[in-house]
Short mmCIF file of C-alpha atoms in Angstrom, two decimals:
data_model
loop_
_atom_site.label_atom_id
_atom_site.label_comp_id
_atom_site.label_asym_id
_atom_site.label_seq_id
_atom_site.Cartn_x
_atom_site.Cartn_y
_atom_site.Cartn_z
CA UNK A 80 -21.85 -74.41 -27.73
CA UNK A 81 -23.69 -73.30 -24.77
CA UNK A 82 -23.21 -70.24 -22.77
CA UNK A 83 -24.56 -69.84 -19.47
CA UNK A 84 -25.05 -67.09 -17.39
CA UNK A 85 -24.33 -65.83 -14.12
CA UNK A 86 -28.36 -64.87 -13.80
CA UNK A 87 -29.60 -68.37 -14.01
CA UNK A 88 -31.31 -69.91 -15.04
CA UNK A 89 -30.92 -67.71 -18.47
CA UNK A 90 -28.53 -69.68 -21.24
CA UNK A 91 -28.40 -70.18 -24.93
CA UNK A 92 -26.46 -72.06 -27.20
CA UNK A 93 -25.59 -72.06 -30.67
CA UNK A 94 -24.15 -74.53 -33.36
CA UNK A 95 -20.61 -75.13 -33.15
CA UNK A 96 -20.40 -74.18 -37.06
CA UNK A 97 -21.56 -70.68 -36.56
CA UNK A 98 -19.70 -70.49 -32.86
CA UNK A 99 -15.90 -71.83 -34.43
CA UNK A 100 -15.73 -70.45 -37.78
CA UNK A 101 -13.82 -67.78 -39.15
CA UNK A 102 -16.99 -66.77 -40.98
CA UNK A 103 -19.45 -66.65 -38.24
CA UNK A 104 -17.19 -63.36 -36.05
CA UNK A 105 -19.19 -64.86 -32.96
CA UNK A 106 -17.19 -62.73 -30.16
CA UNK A 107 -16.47 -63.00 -26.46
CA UNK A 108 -16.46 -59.48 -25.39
CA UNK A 109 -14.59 -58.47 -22.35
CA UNK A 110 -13.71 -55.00 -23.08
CA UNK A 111 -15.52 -52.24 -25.00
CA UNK A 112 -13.49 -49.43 -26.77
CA UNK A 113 -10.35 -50.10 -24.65
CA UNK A 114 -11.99 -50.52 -21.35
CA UNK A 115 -13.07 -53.10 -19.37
CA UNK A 116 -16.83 -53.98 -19.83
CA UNK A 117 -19.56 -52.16 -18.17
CA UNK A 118 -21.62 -54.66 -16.35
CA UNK A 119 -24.86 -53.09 -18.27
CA UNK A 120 -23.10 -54.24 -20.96
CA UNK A 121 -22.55 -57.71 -20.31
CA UNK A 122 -19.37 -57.69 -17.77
CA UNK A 123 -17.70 -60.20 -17.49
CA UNK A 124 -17.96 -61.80 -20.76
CA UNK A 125 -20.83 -61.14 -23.01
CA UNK A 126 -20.84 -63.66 -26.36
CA UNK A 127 -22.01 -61.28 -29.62
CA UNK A 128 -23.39 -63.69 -32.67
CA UNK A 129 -23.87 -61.60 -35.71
CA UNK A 130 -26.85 -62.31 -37.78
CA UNK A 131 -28.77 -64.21 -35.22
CA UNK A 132 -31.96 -63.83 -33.09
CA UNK A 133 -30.32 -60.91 -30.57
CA UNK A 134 -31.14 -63.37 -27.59
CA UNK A 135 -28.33 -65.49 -29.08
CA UNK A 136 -26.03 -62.48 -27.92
CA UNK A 137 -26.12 -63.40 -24.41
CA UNK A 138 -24.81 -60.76 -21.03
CA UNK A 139 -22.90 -62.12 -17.88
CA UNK A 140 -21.31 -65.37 -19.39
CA UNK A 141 -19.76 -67.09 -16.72
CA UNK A 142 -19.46 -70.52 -18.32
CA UNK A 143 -19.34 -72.21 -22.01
CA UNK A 144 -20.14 -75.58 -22.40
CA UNK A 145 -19.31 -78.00 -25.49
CA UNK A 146 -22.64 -79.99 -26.20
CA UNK A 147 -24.19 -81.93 -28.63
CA UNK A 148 -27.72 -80.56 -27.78
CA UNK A 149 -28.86 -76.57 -27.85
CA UNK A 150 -29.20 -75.66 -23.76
CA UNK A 151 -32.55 -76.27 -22.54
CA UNK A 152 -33.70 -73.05 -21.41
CA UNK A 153 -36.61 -70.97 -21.72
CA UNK A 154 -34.65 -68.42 -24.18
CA UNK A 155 -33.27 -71.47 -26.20
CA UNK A 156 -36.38 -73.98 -26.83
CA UNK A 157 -39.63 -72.70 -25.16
CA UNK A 158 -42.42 -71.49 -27.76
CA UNK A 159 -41.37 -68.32 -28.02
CA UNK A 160 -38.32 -69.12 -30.16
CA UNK A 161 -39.33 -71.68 -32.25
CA UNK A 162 -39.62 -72.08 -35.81
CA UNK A 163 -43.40 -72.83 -36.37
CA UNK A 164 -44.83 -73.34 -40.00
CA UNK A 165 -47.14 -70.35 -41.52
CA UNK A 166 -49.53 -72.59 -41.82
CA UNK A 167 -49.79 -73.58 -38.02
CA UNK A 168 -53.51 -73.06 -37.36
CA UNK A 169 -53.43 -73.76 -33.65
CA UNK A 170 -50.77 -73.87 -31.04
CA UNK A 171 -49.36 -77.62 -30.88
CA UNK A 172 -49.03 -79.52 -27.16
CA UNK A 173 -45.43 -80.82 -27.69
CA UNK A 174 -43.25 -78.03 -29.17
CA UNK A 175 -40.13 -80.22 -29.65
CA UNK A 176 -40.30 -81.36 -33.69
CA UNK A 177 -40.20 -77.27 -34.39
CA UNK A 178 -36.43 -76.38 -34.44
CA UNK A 179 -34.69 -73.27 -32.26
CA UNK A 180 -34.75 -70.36 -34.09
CA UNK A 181 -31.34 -68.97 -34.79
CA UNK A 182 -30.74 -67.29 -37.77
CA UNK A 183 -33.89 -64.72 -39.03
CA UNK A 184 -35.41 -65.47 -42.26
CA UNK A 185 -35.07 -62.27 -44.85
CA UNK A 186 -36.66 -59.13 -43.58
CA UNK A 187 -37.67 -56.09 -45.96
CA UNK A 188 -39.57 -53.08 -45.12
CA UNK A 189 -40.91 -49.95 -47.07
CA UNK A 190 -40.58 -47.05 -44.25
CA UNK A 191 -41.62 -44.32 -47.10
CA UNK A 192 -44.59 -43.38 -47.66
CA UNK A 193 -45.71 -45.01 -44.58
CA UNK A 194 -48.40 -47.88 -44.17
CA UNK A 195 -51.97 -45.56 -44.48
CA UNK A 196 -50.03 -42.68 -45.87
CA UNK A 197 -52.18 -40.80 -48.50
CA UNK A 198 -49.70 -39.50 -51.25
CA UNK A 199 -50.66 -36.15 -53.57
CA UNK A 200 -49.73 -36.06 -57.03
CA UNK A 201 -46.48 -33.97 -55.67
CA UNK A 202 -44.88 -37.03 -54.22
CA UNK A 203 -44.76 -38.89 -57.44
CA UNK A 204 -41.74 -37.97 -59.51
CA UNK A 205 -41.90 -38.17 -63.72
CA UNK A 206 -41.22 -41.78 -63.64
CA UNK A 207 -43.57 -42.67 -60.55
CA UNK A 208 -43.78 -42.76 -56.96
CA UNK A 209 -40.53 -42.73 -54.18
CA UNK A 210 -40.23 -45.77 -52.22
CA UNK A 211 -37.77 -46.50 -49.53
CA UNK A 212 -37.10 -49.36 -47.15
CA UNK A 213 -34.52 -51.60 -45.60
CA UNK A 214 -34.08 -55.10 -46.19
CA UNK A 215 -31.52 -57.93 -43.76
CA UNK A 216 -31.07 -61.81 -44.40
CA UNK A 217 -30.04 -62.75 -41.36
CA UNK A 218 -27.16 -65.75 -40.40
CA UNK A 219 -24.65 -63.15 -42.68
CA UNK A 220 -26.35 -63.11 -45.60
CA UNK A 221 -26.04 -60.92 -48.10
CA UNK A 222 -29.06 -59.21 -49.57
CA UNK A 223 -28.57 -58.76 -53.77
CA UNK A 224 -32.06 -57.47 -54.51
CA UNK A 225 -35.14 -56.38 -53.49
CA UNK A 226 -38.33 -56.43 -55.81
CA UNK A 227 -41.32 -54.10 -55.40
CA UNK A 228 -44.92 -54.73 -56.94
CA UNK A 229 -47.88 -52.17 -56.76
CA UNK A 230 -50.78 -53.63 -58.04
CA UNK A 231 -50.87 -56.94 -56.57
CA UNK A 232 -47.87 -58.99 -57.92
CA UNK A 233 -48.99 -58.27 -61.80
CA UNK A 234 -45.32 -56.02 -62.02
CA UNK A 235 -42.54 -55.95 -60.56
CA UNK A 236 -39.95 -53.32 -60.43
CA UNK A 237 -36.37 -54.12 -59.00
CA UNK A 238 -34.93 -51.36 -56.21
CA UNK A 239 -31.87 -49.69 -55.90
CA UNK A 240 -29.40 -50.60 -53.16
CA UNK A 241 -27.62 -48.25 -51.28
CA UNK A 242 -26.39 -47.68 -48.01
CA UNK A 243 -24.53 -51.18 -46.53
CA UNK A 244 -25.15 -53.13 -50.09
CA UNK A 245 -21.51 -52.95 -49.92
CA UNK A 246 -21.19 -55.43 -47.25
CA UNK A 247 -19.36 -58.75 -48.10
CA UNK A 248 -21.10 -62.40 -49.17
CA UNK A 249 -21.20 -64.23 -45.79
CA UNK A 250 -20.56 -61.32 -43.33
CA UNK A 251 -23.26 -59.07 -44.22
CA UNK A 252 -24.26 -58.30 -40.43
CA UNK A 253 -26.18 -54.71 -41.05
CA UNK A 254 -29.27 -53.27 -42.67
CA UNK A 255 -29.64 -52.98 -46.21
CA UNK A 256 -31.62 -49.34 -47.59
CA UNK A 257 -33.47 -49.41 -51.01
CA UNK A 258 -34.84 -46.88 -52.80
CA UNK A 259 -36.97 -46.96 -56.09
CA UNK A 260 -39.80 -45.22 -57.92
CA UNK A 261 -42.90 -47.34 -58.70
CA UNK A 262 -45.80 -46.54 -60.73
CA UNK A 263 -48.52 -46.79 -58.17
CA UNK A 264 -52.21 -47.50 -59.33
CA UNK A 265 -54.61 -44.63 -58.55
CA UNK A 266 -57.71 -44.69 -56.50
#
């Protein structure tokens, strides 16, 4: 399904799967808490498609097209939102055999202590040392774990979740935070 915009030549598309289902909650926005939408906001329509790349979530709609190819625009197939193997050692001529990048592969972070942060003694508790992060699987899906190693992948110790864990299978749209306490080798 592709949904053009009034400032052209900006469009994107997505499958109609995701677009028609009852699971995928893609929107059409034309009001925003009761009121007519704000033009910053995306007036007159604005499409919303949870769990993909945000681009996907397009401003200014002014047409939607039924196609049997993603749009060919800029935001839709040009480098910068393709899928390209980790192993890609240099940037290939002809882009087309890597795939539009809609939904985001899983995503974890660990926000505490911070990347470079020295940690005292205090910041361990008796069983080890805080962590905390978030973690997201993107296209609705629901993260169940998250597993944290401190010396190099020789343990593993299996996080907490807490805030939005309590989302549903298939319609997890938000953020997941983890907490745990690892035993963190000394320097």
């Amino acid at each position: 399904i592709h949904f053009e915009c009034a400032d052209k030549p900006f469009g994107v598309s997505v499958g109609r799967r995701k677009a028609l289902s009852h699971r995928g909650d893609v929107l059409l926005a034309y009001e925003m808490n009761g009121e007519t939408l704000a033009r910053e906001h995306g007036a007159p329509v604005r499409v919303i498609v949870p769990g993909y790349l945000g681009v996907r979530s397009a401003k200014w709609v002014d047409t939607i097209v039924a196609a049997t190819e993603p749009i060919e625009t800029e935001w839709q197939t040009g480098f910068s939102y393709r899928a390209f193997p980790p192993n890609l050692s240099e940037l290939p001529e002809d882009i087309t055999p890597y795939p539009p990048v809609q939904e985001l592969p899983v995503q974890s972070a660990m926000v505490s202590p911070m990347d470079g942060e020295e940690v005292s003694a205090d910041g361990y508790s008796t069983w080890g040392l805080d962590v905390k992060g978030y973690a997201w699987a993107g296209g609705g899906r629901k993260i169940v774990r998250v597993d944290l190693s401190a010396d190099g992948g020789e343990t593993w110790e299996q996080a907490t979740l807490t805030s939005g864990a309590e989302q549903p299978s298939e319609r997890a749209w938000a953020w997941v935070l983890w907490e745990a306490e690892v035993d963190a080798p000394t320097l």
